[in-house]
Every structure is written in structure tokens, then in C-alpha cells.
Tab-separated table of C-alpha atoms in Angstrom:
chain	number	residue	atom	x	y	z
V	1	MET	CA	-38.869	-13.581	-15.787
V	2	GLY	CA	-39.197	-13.870	-19.543
V	3	PHE	CA	-36.807	-13.338	-22.411
V	4	LYS	CA	-37.913	-9.721	-22.943
V	5	GLU	CA	-37.179	-8.775	-19.343
V	6	ILE	CA	-33.749	-10.405	-19.499
V	7	LEU	CA	-33.003	-8.632	-22.777
V	8	LEU	CA	-34.073	-5.280	-21.338
V	9	ILE	CA	-31.869	-5.759	-18.280
V	10	LEU	CA	-28.881	-6.679	-20.459
V	11	LEU	CA	-29.467	-3.673	-22.701
V	12	GLY	CA	-29.759	-1.450	-19.647
V	13	LEU	CA	-26.509	-2.795	-18.233
V	14	ALA	CA	-24.818	-2.322	-21.609
V	15	ALA	CA	-26.035	1.265	-21.800
V	16	LEU	CA	-24.951	1.929	-18.208
V	17	PHE	CA	-21.442	0.576	-18.727
V	18	GLY	CA	-21.227	2.361	-22.076
V	19	ILE	CA	-22.113	5.686	-20.495
V	20	GLY	CA	-19.657	5.029	-17.675
V	21	TYR	CA	-16.868	4.217	-20.090
V	22	LEU	CA	-17.668	7.308	-22.158
V	23	VAL	CA	-17.558	9.514	-19.065
V	24	VAL	CA	-14.197	8.054	-18.028
V	25	TYR	CA	-12.878	8.523	-21.569
V	26	LEU	CA	-14.029	12.152	-21.758
V	27	VAL	CA	-12.630	12.942	-18.315
V	28	GLY	CA	-9.294	11.438	-19.349
V	29	LYS	CA	-9.234	13.478	-22.552
V	30	TYR	CA	-10.112	16.627	-20.605
V	31	LYS	CA	-7.272	16.005	-18.150
V	32	GLU	CA	-4.832	15.439	-21.007
V	33	LYS	CA	-5.932	18.674	-22.635
V	34	LYS	CA	-5.574	20.665	-19.417
V	35	LYS	CA	-2.151	19.166	-18.810
V	36	ALA	CA	-1.021	20.080	-22.325
V	37	GLU	CA	-2.282	23.639	-21.888
V	38	GLN	CA	-0.513	23.927	-18.547
V	39	LEU	CA	2.748	22.717	-20.066
V	40	ALA	CA	2.348	25.215	-22.895
V	41	LEU	CA	1.808	28.067	-20.459
V	42	GLU	CA	4.767	27.009	-18.334
V	43	SER	CA	7.032	26.998	-21.383
V	44	GLY	CA	6.089	30.614	-22.170
V	45	ALA	CA	3.702	29.961	-25.057
V	46	ASN	CA	0.609	32.092	-25.323
V	47	ALA	CA	-2.612	30.065	-25.173
V	48	ALA	CA	-4.285	32.153	-27.877
V	49	GLU	CA	-1.299	31.837	-30.203
V	50	LEU	CA	-1.188	28.103	-29.588
V	51	ALA	CA	-4.880	27.734	-30.459
V	52	ARG	CA	-4.436	29.919	-33.544
V	53	ALA	CA	-1.469	27.831	-34.686
V	54	LYS	CA	-3.489	24.633	-34.251
V	55	GLU	CA	-6.364	26.108	-36.256
V	56	ILE	CA	-4.025	27.195	-39.068
V	57	GLN	CA	-2.428	23.766	-39.103
V	58	ARG	CA	-5.832	22.084	-39.277
V	59	LYS	CA	-6.994	24.330	-42.133
V	60	GLU	CA	-3.784	23.742	-44.063
V	61	LYS	CA	-4.201	20.013	-43.660
V	62	GLU	CA	-7.837	20.137	-44.792
V	63	ALA	CA	-6.957	22.381	-47.752
V	64	TYR	CA	-4.990	19.573	-49.362
V	65	VAL	CA	-7.722	16.952	-48.758
V	66	PRO	CA	-10.855	16.853	-50.946
V	67	ALA	CA	-14.141	17.308	-49.097
V	68	ASP	CA	-15.480	13.857	-49.990
V	69	GLN	CA	-12.288	12.158	-48.795
V	70	LEU	CA	-12.333	14.179	-45.584
V	71	ARG	CA	-15.975	13.225	-44.987
V	72	ALA	CA	-15.228	9.554	-45.655
V	73	PHE	CA	-12.295	9.701	-43.252
V	74	ARG	CA	-14.451	11.182	-40.486
V	75	VAL	CA	-17.177	8.571	-41.035
V	76	LYS	CA	-14.591	5.805	-40.926
V	77	ARG	CA	-13.055	7.196	-37.749
V	78	THR	CA	-16.452	7.532	-36.054
V	79	THR	CA	-17.465	4.015	-37.118
V	80	LEU	CA	-14.217	2.611	-35.751
V	81	LYS	CA	-14.794	4.347	-32.423
V	82	VAL	CA	-18.357	3.004	-32.194
V	83	ILE	CA	-17.183	-0.545	-32.947
V	84	THR	CA	-14.434	-0.182	-30.337
V	85	TYR	CA	-16.906	1.000	-27.693
V	86	ILE	CA	-19.323	-1.844	-28.472
V	87	PHE	CA	-16.508	-4.385	-28.247
V	88	LEU	CA	-15.285	-2.981	-24.920
V	89	ILE	CA	-18.834	-2.933	-23.538
V	90	LEU	CA	-19.333	-6.589	-24.493
V	91	ILE	CA	-16.039	-7.543	-22.856
V	92	ALA	CA	-17.070	-5.636	-19.720
V	93	LEU	CA	-20.398	-7.476	-19.665
V	94	PHE	CA	-18.724	-10.868	-19.974
V	95	ILE	CA	-16.535	-9.965	-17.011
V	96	LEU	CA	-19.133	-8.253	-14.819
V	97	ILE	CA	-22.162	-10.509	-15.330
V	98	PRO	CA	-20.636	-13.471	-13.389
V	99	PHE	CA	-19.676	-11.078	-10.591
V	100	TYR	CA	-23.186	-9.604	-10.624
V	101	TRP	CA	-24.656	-13.121	-10.482
V	102	MET	CA	-22.449	-13.949	-7.491
V	103	VAL	CA	-23.612	-10.834	-5.640
V	104	ILE	CA	-27.351	-11.294	-6.212
V	105	THR	CA	-27.199	-15.032	-5.456
V	106	SER	CA	-25.612	-14.316	-2.083
V	107	PHE	CA	-28.700	-12.269	-1.141
V	108	LYS	CA	-31.217	-14.921	-2.230
V	109	SER	CA	-32.863	-17.488	0.001
V	110	ALA	CA	-32.348	-21.217	-0.503
V	111	GLU	CA	-35.976	-21.554	-1.642
V	112	GLU	CA	-35.576	-18.912	-4.354
V	113	ILE	CA	-32.392	-20.557	-5.620
V	114	ALA	CA	-34.181	-23.896	-5.844
V	115	ALA	CA	-36.912	-22.339	-8.030
V	116	THR	CA	-37.196	-23.550	-11.617
V	117	LYS	CA	-36.792	-20.095	-13.177
V	118	PRO	CA	-33.690	-18.207	-12.038
V	119	SER	CA	-34.185	-14.483	-11.487
V	120	LEU	CA	-31.702	-11.730	-12.252
V	121	ILE	CA	-33.044	-9.660	-9.356
V	122	PRO	CA	-33.742	-11.208	-5.913
V	123	ASN	CA	-37.444	-11.336	-5.108
V	124	LYS	CA	-36.556	-10.692	-1.485
V	125	ILE	CA	-33.150	-9.603	-0.231
V	126	THR	CA	-32.055	-11.736	2.706
V	127	PHE	CA	-28.832	-12.025	4.696
V	128	GLU	CA	-29.523	-15.648	5.573
V	129	ALA	CA	-26.442	-16.899	3.705
V	130	TYR	CA	-24.076	-14.505	5.477
V	131	LYS	CA	-25.551	-15.420	8.838
V	132	ASN	CA	-25.120	-19.150	8.224
V	133	ILE	CA	-21.513	-19.067	7.022
V	134	PHE	CA	-20.369	-17.175	10.130
V	135	GLN	CA	-21.981	-19.732	12.478
V	136	LEU	CA	-19.354	-22.421	13.034
V	137	GLU	CA	-20.370	-25.897	14.152
V	138	LEU	CA	-17.786	-28.591	14.930
V	139	ASN	CA	-17.971	-32.377	14.951
V	140	PRO	CA	-17.086	-34.328	18.133
V	141	ASN	CA	-13.597	-35.044	16.728
V	142	GLY	CA	-12.904	-31.312	16.282
V	143	THR	CA	-13.375	-31.135	12.514
V	144	LEU	CA	-15.654	-28.572	10.909
V	145	LYS	CA	-19.277	-29.575	10.363
V	146	ARG	CA	-20.721	-26.381	8.907
V	147	GLY	CA	-19.811	-22.716	8.549
V	148	VAL	CA	-16.704	-20.996	7.182
V	149	PRO	CA	-13.707	-20.248	9.478
V	150	PHE	CA	-12.876	-16.855	7.979
V	151	LEU	CA	-10.628	-15.879	10.900
V	152	TYR	CA	-8.231	-18.763	10.267
V	153	MET	CA	-8.503	-18.448	6.486
V	154	PHE	CA	-7.700	-14.731	6.374
V	155	GLY	CA	-4.989	-15.054	9.019
V	156	ASN	CA	-3.226	-17.920	7.227
V	157	THR	CA	-3.514	-16.217	3.846
V	158	ILE	CA	-2.077	-12.948	5.148
V	159	LEU	CA	0.762	-14.808	6.881
V	160	VAL	CA	1.679	-16.915	3.842
V	161	GLY	CA	1.177	-14.006	1.442
V	162	PHE	CA	3.328	-11.668	3.535
V	163	PHE	CA	6.379	-13.931	3.765
V	164	THR	CA	6.036	-15.143	0.179
V	165	THR	CA	5.826	-11.578	-1.110
V	166	VAL	CA	8.705	-10.258	1.023
V	167	PHE	CA	11.116	-13.023	0.009
V	168	THR	CA	9.959	-12.845	-3.612
V	169	VAL	CA	10.618	-9.105	-3.837
V	170	ILE	CA	14.046	-9.461	-2.189
V	171	SER	CA	15.153	-12.284	-4.496
V	172	VAL	CA	13.752	-10.565	-7.591
V	173	VAL	CA	15.453	-7.225	-6.845
V	174	PHE	CA	18.897	-8.773	-6.355
V	175	SER	CA	18.660	-11.158	-9.303
V	176	ALA	CA	17.283	-8.480	-11.658
V	177	PHE	CA	20.076	-6.102	-10.659
V	178	ALA	CA	22.700	-8.789	-11.226
V	179	PHE	CA	21.409	-9.633	-14.704
V	180	SER	CA	20.975	-5.995	-15.733
V	181	ARG	CA	24.144	-4.354	-14.378
V	182	LEU	CA	26.775	-6.825	-13.186
V	183	ARG	CA	29.026	-8.302	-15.845
V	184	PHE	CA	30.087	-11.886	-15.181
V	185	LYS	CA	30.873	-14.847	-17.392
V	186	GLY	CA	27.849	-16.793	-18.535
V	187	SER	CA	25.302	-14.200	-17.398
V	188	ASP	CA	23.474	-14.209	-20.739
V	189	VAL	CA	23.480	-18.019	-20.892
V	190	LEU	CA	22.212	-18.289	-17.317
V	191	PHE	CA	19.477	-15.728	-17.955
V	192	THR	CA	18.415	-17.593	-21.104
V	193	ILE	CA	18.196	-20.828	-19.116
V	194	LEU	CA	16.052	-19.079	-16.507
V	195	LEU	CA	13.728	-17.708	-19.179
V	196	SER	CA	13.432	-21.150	-20.751
V	197	THR	CA	11.933	-22.475	-17.507
V	198	MET	CA	8.909	-20.278	-18.213
V	199	MET	CA	8.130	-22.628	-21.109
V	200	VAL	CA	7.698	-25.543	-18.683
V	201	PRO	CA	4.107	-25.990	-17.392
V	202	GLY	CA	3.680	-25.130	-13.735
V	203	GLU	CA	2.146	-28.542	-13.036
V	204	VAL	CA	5.547	-30.139	-13.668
V	205	PHE	CA	7.097	-28.097	-10.859
V	206	ILE	CA	4.198	-28.994	-8.580
V	207	ILE	CA	5.141	-32.674	-8.842
V	208	THR	CA	8.790	-32.094	-7.931
V	209	ASN	CA	7.987	-29.555	-5.209
V	210	TYR	CA	5.459	-31.887	-3.623
V	211	GLY	CA	7.981	-34.713	-3.575
V	212	THR	CA	10.492	-32.452	-1.822
V	213	VAL	CA	8.200	-31.083	0.904
V	214	SER	CA	6.678	-34.531	1.415
V	215	ARG	CA	10.100	-36.054	2.161
V	216	LEU	CA	10.737	-33.228	4.625
V	217	GLY	CA	7.506	-34.109	6.445
V	218	TRP	CA	5.871	-30.741	5.815
V	219	VAL	CA	2.646	-32.016	4.238
V	220	GLY	CA	-0.777	-32.400	5.826
V	221	ALA	CA	-0.509	-31.058	9.383
V	222	ARG	CA	-3.475	-32.352	11.388
V	223	LEU	CA	-5.433	-30.720	14.188
V	224	ASN	CA	-3.541	-32.508	16.978
V	225	ASP	CA	-0.028	-32.246	15.486
V	226	ASP	CA	2.804	-30.455	17.276
V	227	THR	CA	4.143	-26.988	16.521
V	228	VAL	CA	7.063	-28.280	14.435
V	229	LYS	CA	4.695	-30.040	12.041
V	230	ILE	CA	2.491	-26.951	11.765
V	231	ILE	CA	5.482	-24.681	11.053
V	232	GLY	CA	6.633	-27.172	8.422
V	233	ASN	CA	3.221	-26.990	6.783
V	234	TYR	CA	3.510	-23.196	6.596
V	235	LEU	CA	7.010	-23.521	5.107
V	236	ALA	CA	5.613	-25.882	2.469
V	237	MET	CA	3.241	-23.132	1.343
V	238	ILE	CA	5.911	-20.393	1.370
V	239	LEU	CA	9.332	-21.674	0.292
V	240	PRO	CA	8.499	-23.101	-3.168
V	241	PHE	CA	7.257	-19.680	-4.329
V	242	ILE	CA	9.784	-17.176	-2.963
V	243	GLY	CA	11.252	-16.539	-6.424
V	244	SER	CA	9.821	-15.718	-9.835
V	245	VAL	CA	11.524	-15.839	-13.225
V	246	PHE	CA	8.855	-13.628	-14.775
V	247	TYR	CA	9.173	-10.924	-12.109
V	248	THR	CA	12.976	-11.064	-12.483
V	249	PHE	CA	12.660	-10.501	-16.223
V	250	TYR	CA	10.049	-7.803	-15.640
V	251	LEU	CA	12.191	-5.820	-13.174
V	252	ARG	CA	15.317	-6.360	-15.274
V	253	GLN	CA	13.614	-4.510	-18.136
V	254	THR	CA	13.073	-1.527	-15.838
V	255	PHE	CA	16.661	-1.603	-14.585
V	256	LYS	CA	17.903	-1.716	-18.184
V	257	GLN	CA	16.254	1.657	-18.837
V	258	VAL	CA	18.796	3.326	-16.541
V	259	SER	CA	21.816	4.364	-18.602
V	260	ASP	CA	25.100	2.534	-18.136
V	261	GLU	CA	26.888	5.897	-17.906
V	262	LEU	CA	25.174	6.577	-14.585
V	263	TYR	CA	26.408	3.252	-13.209
V	264	TYR	CA	29.988	3.831	-14.394
V	265	ALA	CA	29.972	7.390	-13.034
V	266	ALA	CA	28.858	6.048	-9.655
V	267	LYS	CA	31.649	3.467	-9.726
V	268	VAL	CA	34.197	6.208	-10.470
V	269	ASP	CA	32.926	8.139	-7.434
V	270	GLY	CA	33.525	5.063	-5.288
V	271	VAL	CA	29.883	3.992	-4.921
V	272	GLY	CA	29.561	0.250	-4.323
V	273	ASP	CA	27.026	-2.001	-6.008
V	274	PHE	CA	24.813	-2.306	-2.925
V	275	LYS	CA	24.728	1.449	-2.363
V	276	TYR	CA	24.035	2.057	-6.056
V	277	LEU	CA	21.194	-0.469	-5.938
V	278	PHE	CA	19.509	0.961	-2.843
V	279	LYS	CA	20.166	4.666	-3.464
V	280	ILE	CA	19.590	4.892	-7.221
V	281	MET	CA	18.075	1.804	-8.853
V	282	ILE	CA	15.363	0.955	-6.338
V	283	PRO	CA	13.967	4.541	-6.128
V	284	ILE	CA	13.891	4.722	-9.933
V	285	ALA	CA	12.157	1.329	-10.209
V	286	LYS	CA	9.771	1.991	-7.303
V	287	PRO	CA	6.542	1.758	-9.407
V	288	THR	CA	7.630	-1.569	-10.893
V	289	ILE	CA	8.609	-2.973	-7.493
V	290	ILE	CA	5.246	-1.905	-6.060
V	291	THR	CA	3.524	-3.624	-8.979
V	292	ILE	CA	5.487	-6.830	-8.364
V	293	THR	CA	4.590	-6.666	-4.671
V	294	ILE	CA	0.880	-6.294	-5.414
V	295	LEU	CA	0.834	-9.029	-8.062
V	296	SER	CA	2.790	-11.407	-5.827
V	297	LEU	CA	0.381	-10.807	-2.954
V	298	MET	CA	-2.593	-11.350	-5.255
V	299	GLY	CA	-1.010	-14.560	-6.550
V	300	SER	CA	-0.650	-15.874	-3.000
V	301	TRP	CA	-4.234	-14.890	-2.254
V	302	ASN	CA	-5.593	-16.733	-5.306
V	303	ALA	CA	-3.378	-19.840	-5.055
V	304	TYR	CA	-5.567	-22.940	-4.894
V	305	ILE	CA	-3.901	-26.097	-6.227
V	306	TRP	CA	-0.740	-26.022	-4.122
V	307	PRO	CA	-2.371	-25.170	-0.728
V	308	ASN	CA	-4.972	-27.826	-1.461
V	309	LEU	CA	-2.215	-30.413	-1.972
V	310	VAL	CA	-0.070	-29.702	1.074
V	311	THR	CA	-2.796	-29.031	3.682
V	312	ASP	CA	-5.165	-31.499	5.293
V	313	PHE	CA	-8.747	-30.774	4.190
V	314	GLN	CA	-10.017	-31.668	7.691
V	315	ASN	CA	-7.684	-29.256	9.507
V	316	TYR	CA	-9.585	-25.993	9.082
V	317	LYS	CA	-6.944	-24.128	11.109
V	318	MET	CA	-4.506	-24.414	8.159
V	319	TRP	CA	-6.868	-23.394	5.349
V	320	LEU	CA	-6.282	-20.407	3.092
V	321	VAL	CA	-9.094	-18.377	1.534
V	322	SER	CA	-8.665	-20.167	-1.806
V	323	ASN	CA	-9.055	-23.778	-0.722
V	324	GLY	CA	-10.909	-23.013	2.500
V	325	LEU	CA	-14.231	-22.289	0.788
V	326	SER	CA	-14.349	-25.597	-1.072
V	327	ASN	CA	-13.259	-27.533	2.015
V	328	ALA	CA	-15.731	-25.732	4.282
V	329	PHE	CA	-18.757	-26.554	2.132
V	330	ARG	CA	-17.743	-30.157	1.474
V	331	SER	CA	-19.394	-31.565	4.591
V	332	THR	CA	-22.316	-29.120	4.373
V	333	ILE	CA	-23.092	-30.247	0.827
V	334	GLU	CA	-23.046	-33.873	1.961
V	335	LEU	CA	-25.643	-33.015	4.596
V	336	THR	CA	-27.990	-30.680	2.722
V	337	GLY	CA	-27.185	-31.051	-0.996
V	338	PRO	CA	-25.418	-28.615	-3.358
V	339	GLY	CA	-28.456	-26.476	-4.186
V	340	ASN	CA	-29.139	-25.527	-0.571
V	341	VAL	CA	-25.732	-23.925	0.014
V	342	LEU	CA	-25.255	-22.120	-3.296
V	343	ASN	CA	-26.148	-18.772	-1.721
V	344	GLN	CA	-23.653	-19.441	1.079
V	345	GLN	CA	-20.944	-20.320	-1.438
V	346	MET	CA	-21.556	-17.088	-3.320
V	347	ALA	CA	-21.554	-15.103	-0.067
V	348	GLY	CA	-18.228	-16.640	0.933
V	349	SER	CA	-16.778	-15.972	-2.519
V	350	LEU	CA	-17.852	-12.332	-2.310
V	351	ILE	CA	-16.240	-11.911	1.111
V	352	VAL	CA	-12.870	-13.316	-0.016
V	353	THR	CA	-12.993	-11.293	-3.270
V	354	LEU	CA	-13.629	-7.878	-1.705
V	355	PRO	CA	-10.123	-7.435	-0.185
V	356	LEU	CA	-8.515	-7.999	-3.595
V	357	LEU	CA	-10.851	-5.490	-5.236
V	358	ILE	CA	-10.080	-2.908	-2.564
V	359	VAL	CA	-6.329	-3.435	-2.983
V	360	PHE	CA	-6.542	-3.226	-6.773
V	361	PHE	CA	-8.642	-0.067	-6.975
V	362	THR	CA	-6.618	1.598	-4.215
V	363	LEU	CA	-3.248	0.867	-5.844
V	364	LYS	CA	-4.370	0.823	-9.474
V	365	LYS	CA	-2.216	3.784	-10.498
V	366	TYR	CA	0.938	2.062	-9.233
V	367	ILE	CA	0.105	-1.111	-11.150
V	368	MET	CA	-0.507	0.786	-14.397
V	369	ARG	CA	2.618	2.898	-13.947
V	370	GLY	CA	4.733	-0.166	-13.249
V	371	VAL	CA	3.376	-2.010	-16.292
V	372	VAL	CA	4.215	0.939	-18.549
V	373	ARG	CA	7.738	1.331	-17.155
V	374	GLY	CA	8.489	-2.380	-17.270
V	375	GLY	CA	7.470	-2.810	-20.889
V	376	THR	CA	9.103	0.133	-22.639
V	377	LYS	CA	12.495	-1.408	-23.315
V	378	GLY	CA	13.561	-4.853	-24.428
């Protein structure tokens, strides 16, 4: 495939994403307009009078602006919109092209991947890679020889992600409520110290956390180890991440939006702090808490460095989806070479990426709503 074909494909993708973005933009504007009209009708305003008032306002505004200035303003506004669309389309291409390459590579054969000229469209769609990664083959000592143990990887990731997310949400809710509503000596100083820890690189905490779990004997559970060692290995992947300073700050901003008068009125009525938290604050901050839950789960799903440090790369029964792919193909690459398993690597990456995409697009409105609520007050 030559340069012209590649350029045409890129231009076609750019046009496709541009049209898609334009459709989404127009649909959003249409929904906003319909919502505004509905609100106007509900408030007793006549739609015709409202349109007439808008037209009079527009004409009055244009009457004070010379025609050449008005024309220049419209040209400038249109040019700015075009530049914005082009910029957004380019950003979308930079994000989507690697994903597109991963998808098409997973459907290519090993021979096509080894070809000198890479193709943007598979010459022949094959499911060879997906078939190979689901066929597990073990060595005589019980270690993995080839294939990807998705059952263990997904099970371990869901288990670790569930407990990490549950304990993170619990600790974040209580700490955010304490810093936003309870008045105790040194609360501002303590919160400032907590925020200052966000300036420390995460790698520094990895060193100290690894030293702690290593002394407890929770690192590197092997295939033939007992249940206590295996449970300790799970605890090593869960306990160091059951709290988050950023999520505490994030939820605190949402709690701060609730007026102090409501809290004091509840105290006068004899409502305790726990009841006030569960009956009033948590329902109000529900979108933000859902957002924290989703982001925490996604963080556990994508974690790579820490699970790779505390688990044994030969014990496939303890792998997560993040480090499991690299560990699974390590022995296969030694046998066949890196080029022969590239399609299998892309197929495995696509399989472990799909659940996150489904979660994000299913719960996207909660994430957006939580981001807006959490960032409206300092």
C-alpha cells in the first residue's frame, strides 16, 4: 500500500470522525434548545412571544454594530469553529489510530505481520490469534508454556478491584466528610499535609510499600504455596491502595457545596453525624461517589507496576489482566520470536480493553456529572 492510499484512508477517517462529531454537536444543541423551550413553556411564557423577543433583541444588537464589523465578527467566529473542529479531529485520530491498529493486527495472520510493508487493512481476516491465545499449554513443572489464562486473570482482577474499590470508597467518604464538615483542631493543617503527599512521586511509595509487604511475607506466592501465602499475596495487591488523597479532596469539594446551615439545622433537630452523612450528604454526592467508584475500579484494572512486583511471573494463577499479558507471552516469544506473536498480543490487549470500554460508555453520564459537581467549588 502506497503513500496515496494511506493518505486517502487517513482523510476518510478524518472526514468520518468530523461528521460524527458534528452530528453529536448538532444533536446536543438541538436537545439544549428543546429543553430551553420546554422550560419556557412550563414557566408560562408564550413560545411565539419568546421568539419575537429574541428577534427584537438580535435586531437591536445588530443595529448598533456596523455591517462590516458584524461580517468580520461572523467570519472570525466561523474560522474559530473550523479550527476547533480540525484540532479535535486530529486529537481523535491520535487517540483512535493506535486502537484501530490493535484491532486490525489482531485479525492478521503471522505471515502478513511479518511482511515488509504493513497494511492498514487485513488482506485476509483470520481468527488464528484468538484461537491460539485461548489454547493453554503447560510445562511439566506446572508453569505456563503458551496461551493466556484469561479465567485466572479476569477473576483475580475482579477480586482485587472489588475489595480495593469498596475500601477506597468507604475511607474516602468518611475522610472527606470529616474534612468538610467536622470542626477539630488541626484539621486544616492535617488536610494540607495530606495534599502535600500528592507532590511526592508514586514510585517513592512503591519502594516503602514493597519493603512492608515483603517483611510480612506477602510477596511472590508460588504455584505450590499454601493458602496463607496466597491470601497474603492478594492482601499485598489490595491493602496499599485502599485510600486516595486525590479522591478525598475530590469528594470534599462536593461536600463543601452543601450549605453549613443545613448541617446546623440537622444538628438542632438532633440528627447525628452518621445519620446526616448517610441520609443527606451521600445522596447529594451520589454522582461524585459513583465517579470515584468507576475511576478506582479502572485504576485497579490498569495497575501494572505494583502487581508485577508482588506476584511471581511463573505463577499464572495470581496474574492480573495488566501484568498477565506480558508474562503470558514471555515464554512464547522465547520459543517463536516477537514477530510471530504480535497478532496474539494485540488480540489479548483487545480482550482486556473491551470491559473497560463497556463500563465507560455505559456509565459515562455518571462520570461527567460527577466531574462537573466535584469541580464547581474550591
